[in-house]
PDB file of C-alpha atoms in Angstrom:
ATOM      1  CA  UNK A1013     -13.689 -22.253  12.543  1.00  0.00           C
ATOM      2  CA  UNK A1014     -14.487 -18.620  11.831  1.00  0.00           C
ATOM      3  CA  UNK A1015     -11.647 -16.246  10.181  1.00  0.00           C
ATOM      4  CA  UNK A1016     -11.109 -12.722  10.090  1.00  0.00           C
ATOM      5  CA  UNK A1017     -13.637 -12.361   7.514  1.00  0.00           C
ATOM      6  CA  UNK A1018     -16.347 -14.092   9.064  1.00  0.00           C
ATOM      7  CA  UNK A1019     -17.852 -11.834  11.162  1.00  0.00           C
ATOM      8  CA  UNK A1020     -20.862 -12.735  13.202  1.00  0.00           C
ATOM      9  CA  UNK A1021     -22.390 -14.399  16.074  1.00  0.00           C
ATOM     10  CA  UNK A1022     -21.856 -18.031  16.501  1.00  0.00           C
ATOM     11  CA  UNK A1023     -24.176 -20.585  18.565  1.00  0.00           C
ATOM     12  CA  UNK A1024     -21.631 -22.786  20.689  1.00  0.00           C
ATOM     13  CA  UNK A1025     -22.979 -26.017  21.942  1.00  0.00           C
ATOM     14  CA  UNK A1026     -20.420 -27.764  24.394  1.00  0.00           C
ATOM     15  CA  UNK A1027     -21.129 -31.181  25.816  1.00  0.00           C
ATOM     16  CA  UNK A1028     -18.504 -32.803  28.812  1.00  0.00           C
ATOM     17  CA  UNK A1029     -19.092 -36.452  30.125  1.00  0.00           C
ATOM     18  CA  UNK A1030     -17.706 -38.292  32.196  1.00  0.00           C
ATOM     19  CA  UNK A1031     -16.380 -42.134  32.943  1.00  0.00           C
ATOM     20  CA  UNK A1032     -19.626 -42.978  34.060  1.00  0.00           C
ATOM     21  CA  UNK A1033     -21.516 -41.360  31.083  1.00  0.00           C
ATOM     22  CA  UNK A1034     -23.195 -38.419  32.369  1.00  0.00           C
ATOM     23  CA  UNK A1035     -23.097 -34.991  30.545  1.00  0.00           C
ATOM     24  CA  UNK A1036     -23.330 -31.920  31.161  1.00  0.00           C
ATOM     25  CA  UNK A1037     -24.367 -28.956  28.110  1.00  0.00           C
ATOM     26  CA  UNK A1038     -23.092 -25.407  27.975  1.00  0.00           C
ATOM     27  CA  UNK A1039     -24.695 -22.913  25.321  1.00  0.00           C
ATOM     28  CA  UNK A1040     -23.361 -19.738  24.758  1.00  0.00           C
ATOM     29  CA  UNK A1041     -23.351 -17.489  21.413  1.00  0.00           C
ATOM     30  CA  UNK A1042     -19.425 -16.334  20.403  1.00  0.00           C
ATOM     31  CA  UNK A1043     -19.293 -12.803  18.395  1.00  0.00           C
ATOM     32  CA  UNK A1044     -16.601 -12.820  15.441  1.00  0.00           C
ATOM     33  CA  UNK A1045     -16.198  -9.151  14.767  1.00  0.00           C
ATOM     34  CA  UNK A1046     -14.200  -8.119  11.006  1.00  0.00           C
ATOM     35  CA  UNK A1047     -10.755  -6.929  12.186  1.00  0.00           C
ATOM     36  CA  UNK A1048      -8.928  -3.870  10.629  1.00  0.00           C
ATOM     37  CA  UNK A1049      -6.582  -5.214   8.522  1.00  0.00           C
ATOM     38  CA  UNK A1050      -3.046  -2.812   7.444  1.00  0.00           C
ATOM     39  CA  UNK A1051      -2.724  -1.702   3.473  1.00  0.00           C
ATOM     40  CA  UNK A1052      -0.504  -3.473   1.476  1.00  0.00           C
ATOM     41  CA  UNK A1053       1.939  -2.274  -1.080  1.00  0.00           C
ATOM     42  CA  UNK A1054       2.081  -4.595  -4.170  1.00  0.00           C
ATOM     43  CA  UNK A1055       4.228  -4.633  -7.016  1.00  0.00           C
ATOM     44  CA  UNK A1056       7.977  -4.017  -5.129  1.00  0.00           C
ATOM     45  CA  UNK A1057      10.459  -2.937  -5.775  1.00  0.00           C
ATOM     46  CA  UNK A1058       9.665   0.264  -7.210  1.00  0.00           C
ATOM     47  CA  UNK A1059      12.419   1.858  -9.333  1.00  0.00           C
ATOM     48  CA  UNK A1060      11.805   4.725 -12.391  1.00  0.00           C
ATOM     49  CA  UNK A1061      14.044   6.522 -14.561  1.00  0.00           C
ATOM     50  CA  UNK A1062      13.292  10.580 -15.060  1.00  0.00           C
ATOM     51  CA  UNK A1063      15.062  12.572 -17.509  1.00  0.00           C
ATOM     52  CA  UNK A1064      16.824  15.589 -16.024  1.00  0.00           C
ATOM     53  CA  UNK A1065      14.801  17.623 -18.409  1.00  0.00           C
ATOM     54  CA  UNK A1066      11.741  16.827 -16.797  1.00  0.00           C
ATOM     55  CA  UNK A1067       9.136  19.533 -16.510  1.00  0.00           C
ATOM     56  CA  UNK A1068       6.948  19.879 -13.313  1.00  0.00           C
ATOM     57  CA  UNK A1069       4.088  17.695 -13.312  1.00  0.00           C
ATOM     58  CA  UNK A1070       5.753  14.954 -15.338  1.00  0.00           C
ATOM     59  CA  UNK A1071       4.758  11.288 -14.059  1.00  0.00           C
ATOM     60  CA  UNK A1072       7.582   9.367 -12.499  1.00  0.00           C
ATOM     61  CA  UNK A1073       5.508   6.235 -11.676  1.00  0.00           C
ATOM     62  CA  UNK A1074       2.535   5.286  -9.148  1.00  0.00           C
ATOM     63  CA  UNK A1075       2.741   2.894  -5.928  1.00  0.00           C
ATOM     64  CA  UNK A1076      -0.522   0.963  -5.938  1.00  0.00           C
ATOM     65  CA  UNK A1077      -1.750  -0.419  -2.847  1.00  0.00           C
ATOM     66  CA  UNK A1078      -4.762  -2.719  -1.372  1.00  0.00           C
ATOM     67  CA  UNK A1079      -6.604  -2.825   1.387  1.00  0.00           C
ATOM     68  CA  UNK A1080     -10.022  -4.345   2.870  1.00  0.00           C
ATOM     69  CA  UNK A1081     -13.001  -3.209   1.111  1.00  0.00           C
ATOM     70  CA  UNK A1082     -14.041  -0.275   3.055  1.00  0.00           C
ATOM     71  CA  UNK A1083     -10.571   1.602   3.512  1.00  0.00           C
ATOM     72  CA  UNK A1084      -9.895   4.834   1.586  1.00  0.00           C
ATOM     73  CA  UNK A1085      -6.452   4.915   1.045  1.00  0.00           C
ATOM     74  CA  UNK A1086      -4.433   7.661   1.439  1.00  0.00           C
ATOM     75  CA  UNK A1087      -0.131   8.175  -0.332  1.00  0.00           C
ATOM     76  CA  UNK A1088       2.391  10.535   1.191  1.00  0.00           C
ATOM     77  CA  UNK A1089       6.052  10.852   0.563  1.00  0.00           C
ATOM     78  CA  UNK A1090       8.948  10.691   3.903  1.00  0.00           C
ATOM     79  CA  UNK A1091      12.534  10.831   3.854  1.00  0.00           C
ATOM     80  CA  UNK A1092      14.333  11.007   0.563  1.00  0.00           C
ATOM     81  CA  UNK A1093      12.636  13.867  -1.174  1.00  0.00           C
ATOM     82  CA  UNK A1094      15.845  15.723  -1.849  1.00  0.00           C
ATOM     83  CA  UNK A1095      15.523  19.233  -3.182  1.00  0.00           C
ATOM     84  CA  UNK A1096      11.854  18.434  -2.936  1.00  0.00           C
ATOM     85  CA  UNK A1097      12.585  16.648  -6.094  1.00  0.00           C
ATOM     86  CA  UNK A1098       8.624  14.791  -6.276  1.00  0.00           C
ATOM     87  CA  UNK A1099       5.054  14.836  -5.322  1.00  0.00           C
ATOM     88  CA  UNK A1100       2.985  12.003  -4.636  1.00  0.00           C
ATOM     89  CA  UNK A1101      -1.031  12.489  -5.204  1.00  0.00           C
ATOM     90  CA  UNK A1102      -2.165  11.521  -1.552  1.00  0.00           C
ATOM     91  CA  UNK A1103      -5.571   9.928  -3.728  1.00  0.00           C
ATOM     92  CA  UNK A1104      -3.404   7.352  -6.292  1.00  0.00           C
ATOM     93  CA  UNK A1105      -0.249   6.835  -5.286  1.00  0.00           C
ATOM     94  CA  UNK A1106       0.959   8.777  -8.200  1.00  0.00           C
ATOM     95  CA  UNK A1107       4.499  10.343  -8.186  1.00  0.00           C
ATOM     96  CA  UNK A1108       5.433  13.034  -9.994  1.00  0.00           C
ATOM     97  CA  UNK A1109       8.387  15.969 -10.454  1.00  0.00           C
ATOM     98  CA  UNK A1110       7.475  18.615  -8.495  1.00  0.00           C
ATOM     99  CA  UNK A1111      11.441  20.625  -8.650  1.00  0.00           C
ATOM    100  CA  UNK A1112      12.857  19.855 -11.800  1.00  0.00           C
ATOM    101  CA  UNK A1113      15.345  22.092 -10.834  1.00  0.00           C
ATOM    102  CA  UNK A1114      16.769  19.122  -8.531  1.00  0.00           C
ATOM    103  CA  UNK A1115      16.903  16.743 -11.399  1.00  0.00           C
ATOM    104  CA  UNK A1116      20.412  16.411 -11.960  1.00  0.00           C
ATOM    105  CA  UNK A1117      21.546  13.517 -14.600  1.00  0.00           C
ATOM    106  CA  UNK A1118      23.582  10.745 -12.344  1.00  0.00           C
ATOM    107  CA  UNK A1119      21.193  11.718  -9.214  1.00  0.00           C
ATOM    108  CA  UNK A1120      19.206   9.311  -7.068  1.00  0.00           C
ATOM    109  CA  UNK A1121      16.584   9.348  -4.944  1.00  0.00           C
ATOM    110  CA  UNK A1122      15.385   6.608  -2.264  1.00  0.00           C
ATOM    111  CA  UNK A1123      12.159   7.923  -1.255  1.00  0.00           C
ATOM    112  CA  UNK A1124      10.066   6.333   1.208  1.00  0.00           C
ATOM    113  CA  UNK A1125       6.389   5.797   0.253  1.00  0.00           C
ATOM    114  CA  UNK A1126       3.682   5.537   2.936  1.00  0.00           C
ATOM    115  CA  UNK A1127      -0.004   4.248   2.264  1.00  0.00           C
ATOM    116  CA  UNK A1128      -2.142   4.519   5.313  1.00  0.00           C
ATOM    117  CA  UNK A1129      -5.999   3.434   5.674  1.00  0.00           C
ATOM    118  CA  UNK A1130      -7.117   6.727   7.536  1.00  0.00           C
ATOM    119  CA  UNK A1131      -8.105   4.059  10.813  1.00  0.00           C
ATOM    120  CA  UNK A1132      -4.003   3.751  11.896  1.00  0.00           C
ATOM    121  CA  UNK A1133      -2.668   0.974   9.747  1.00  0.00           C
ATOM    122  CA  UNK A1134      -0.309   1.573   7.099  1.00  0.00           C
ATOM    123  CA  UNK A1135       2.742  -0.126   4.917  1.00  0.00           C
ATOM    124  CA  UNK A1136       5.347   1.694   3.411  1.00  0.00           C
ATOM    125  CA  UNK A1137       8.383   1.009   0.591  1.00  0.00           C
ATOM    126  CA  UNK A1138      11.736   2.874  -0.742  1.00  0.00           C
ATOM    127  CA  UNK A1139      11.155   3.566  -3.867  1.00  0.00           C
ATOM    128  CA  UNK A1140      13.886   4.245  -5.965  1.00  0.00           C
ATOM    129  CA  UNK A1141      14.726   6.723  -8.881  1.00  0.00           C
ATOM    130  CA  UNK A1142      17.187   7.594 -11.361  1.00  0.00           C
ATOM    131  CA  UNK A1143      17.818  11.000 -13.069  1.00  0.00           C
ATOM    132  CA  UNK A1144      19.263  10.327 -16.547  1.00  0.00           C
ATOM    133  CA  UNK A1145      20.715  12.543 -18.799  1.00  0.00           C
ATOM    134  CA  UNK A1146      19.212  14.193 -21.647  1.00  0.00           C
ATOM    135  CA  UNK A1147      15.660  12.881 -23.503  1.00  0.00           C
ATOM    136  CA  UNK A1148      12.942  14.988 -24.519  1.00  0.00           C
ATOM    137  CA  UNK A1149      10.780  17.025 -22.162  1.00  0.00           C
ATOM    138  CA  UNK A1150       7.237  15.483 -22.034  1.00  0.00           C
ATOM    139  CA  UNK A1151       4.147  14.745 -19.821  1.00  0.00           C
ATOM    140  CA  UNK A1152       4.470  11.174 -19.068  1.00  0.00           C
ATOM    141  CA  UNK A1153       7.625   8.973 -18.649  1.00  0.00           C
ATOM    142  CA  UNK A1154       6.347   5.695 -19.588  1.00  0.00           C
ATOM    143  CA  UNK A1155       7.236   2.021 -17.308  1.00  0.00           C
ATOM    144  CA  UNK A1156      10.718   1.845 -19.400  1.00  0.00           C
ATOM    145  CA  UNK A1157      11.688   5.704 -17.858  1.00  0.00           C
ATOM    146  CA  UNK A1158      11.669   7.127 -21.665  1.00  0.00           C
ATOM    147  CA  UNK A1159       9.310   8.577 -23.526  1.00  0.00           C
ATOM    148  CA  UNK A1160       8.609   7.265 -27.027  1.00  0.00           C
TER     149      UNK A1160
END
């Protein structure tokens, strides 16, 4: 039985007989074309820490994604971008503060990721993050949402 994957043409070879034994052949070739197949987020949930000291262009975290072998993928940010609060690079997947002036210690920020293949398919998660208070300004937040 071909799969998704499979794709190709197929030689089919049916034989029918009946009670008294006689048969009766059918050939015909079946085409298994490769489907288009939607991105998938991996690694959920998503949740970071920022400090509200954060300067512009400080990495919040990166939504990673898969897809078939062919598909460029492509990251945008929908609701939840308060203030404007982030970026995402549309390329990686990669978040970062874009308005640090809407980092506000105690603030939130649900903000709904969307990965898309460029063909119509797409997947999307909430990712979630969490201003906290004080910390050092810096270029990179690393996984634990401080910097060292």
């Amino acid at each position: 039985t071909p799969g998704f994957d499979a794709a190709g043409s197929y030689a089919i070879v049916v034989t029918a007989r009946d009670p008294s034994n006689a048969a009766a052949t059918q050939s015909f070739n079946w085409t298994v074309s490769d489907t288009n197949r939607a991105p998938t987020i991996i690694s959920e949930p998503y949740a970071f820490n920022v400090p509200e000291a954060a300067a512009v262009g400080t990495v919040v975290g990166t939504v990673a994604a898969h897809a078939a072998a062919a598909a460029t993928l492509g990251y945008s940010l929908g609701s939840g971008n308060t203030g404007g609060a982030c970026a995402i690079d549309p390329a990686t997947g990669e978040i970062r503060v874009a308005n640090a002036a809407a980092l506000t210690a105690g603030a939130s920020f649900e903000l709904t990721v969307t990965v898309s293949d460029g063909k119509g398919l797409d997947d999307s998660t909430v990712v979630s993050i969490s201003v906290i208070g004080g910390g050092p300004v810096g270029d990179s937040i690393f996984e634990d949402g401080f910097e060292d």
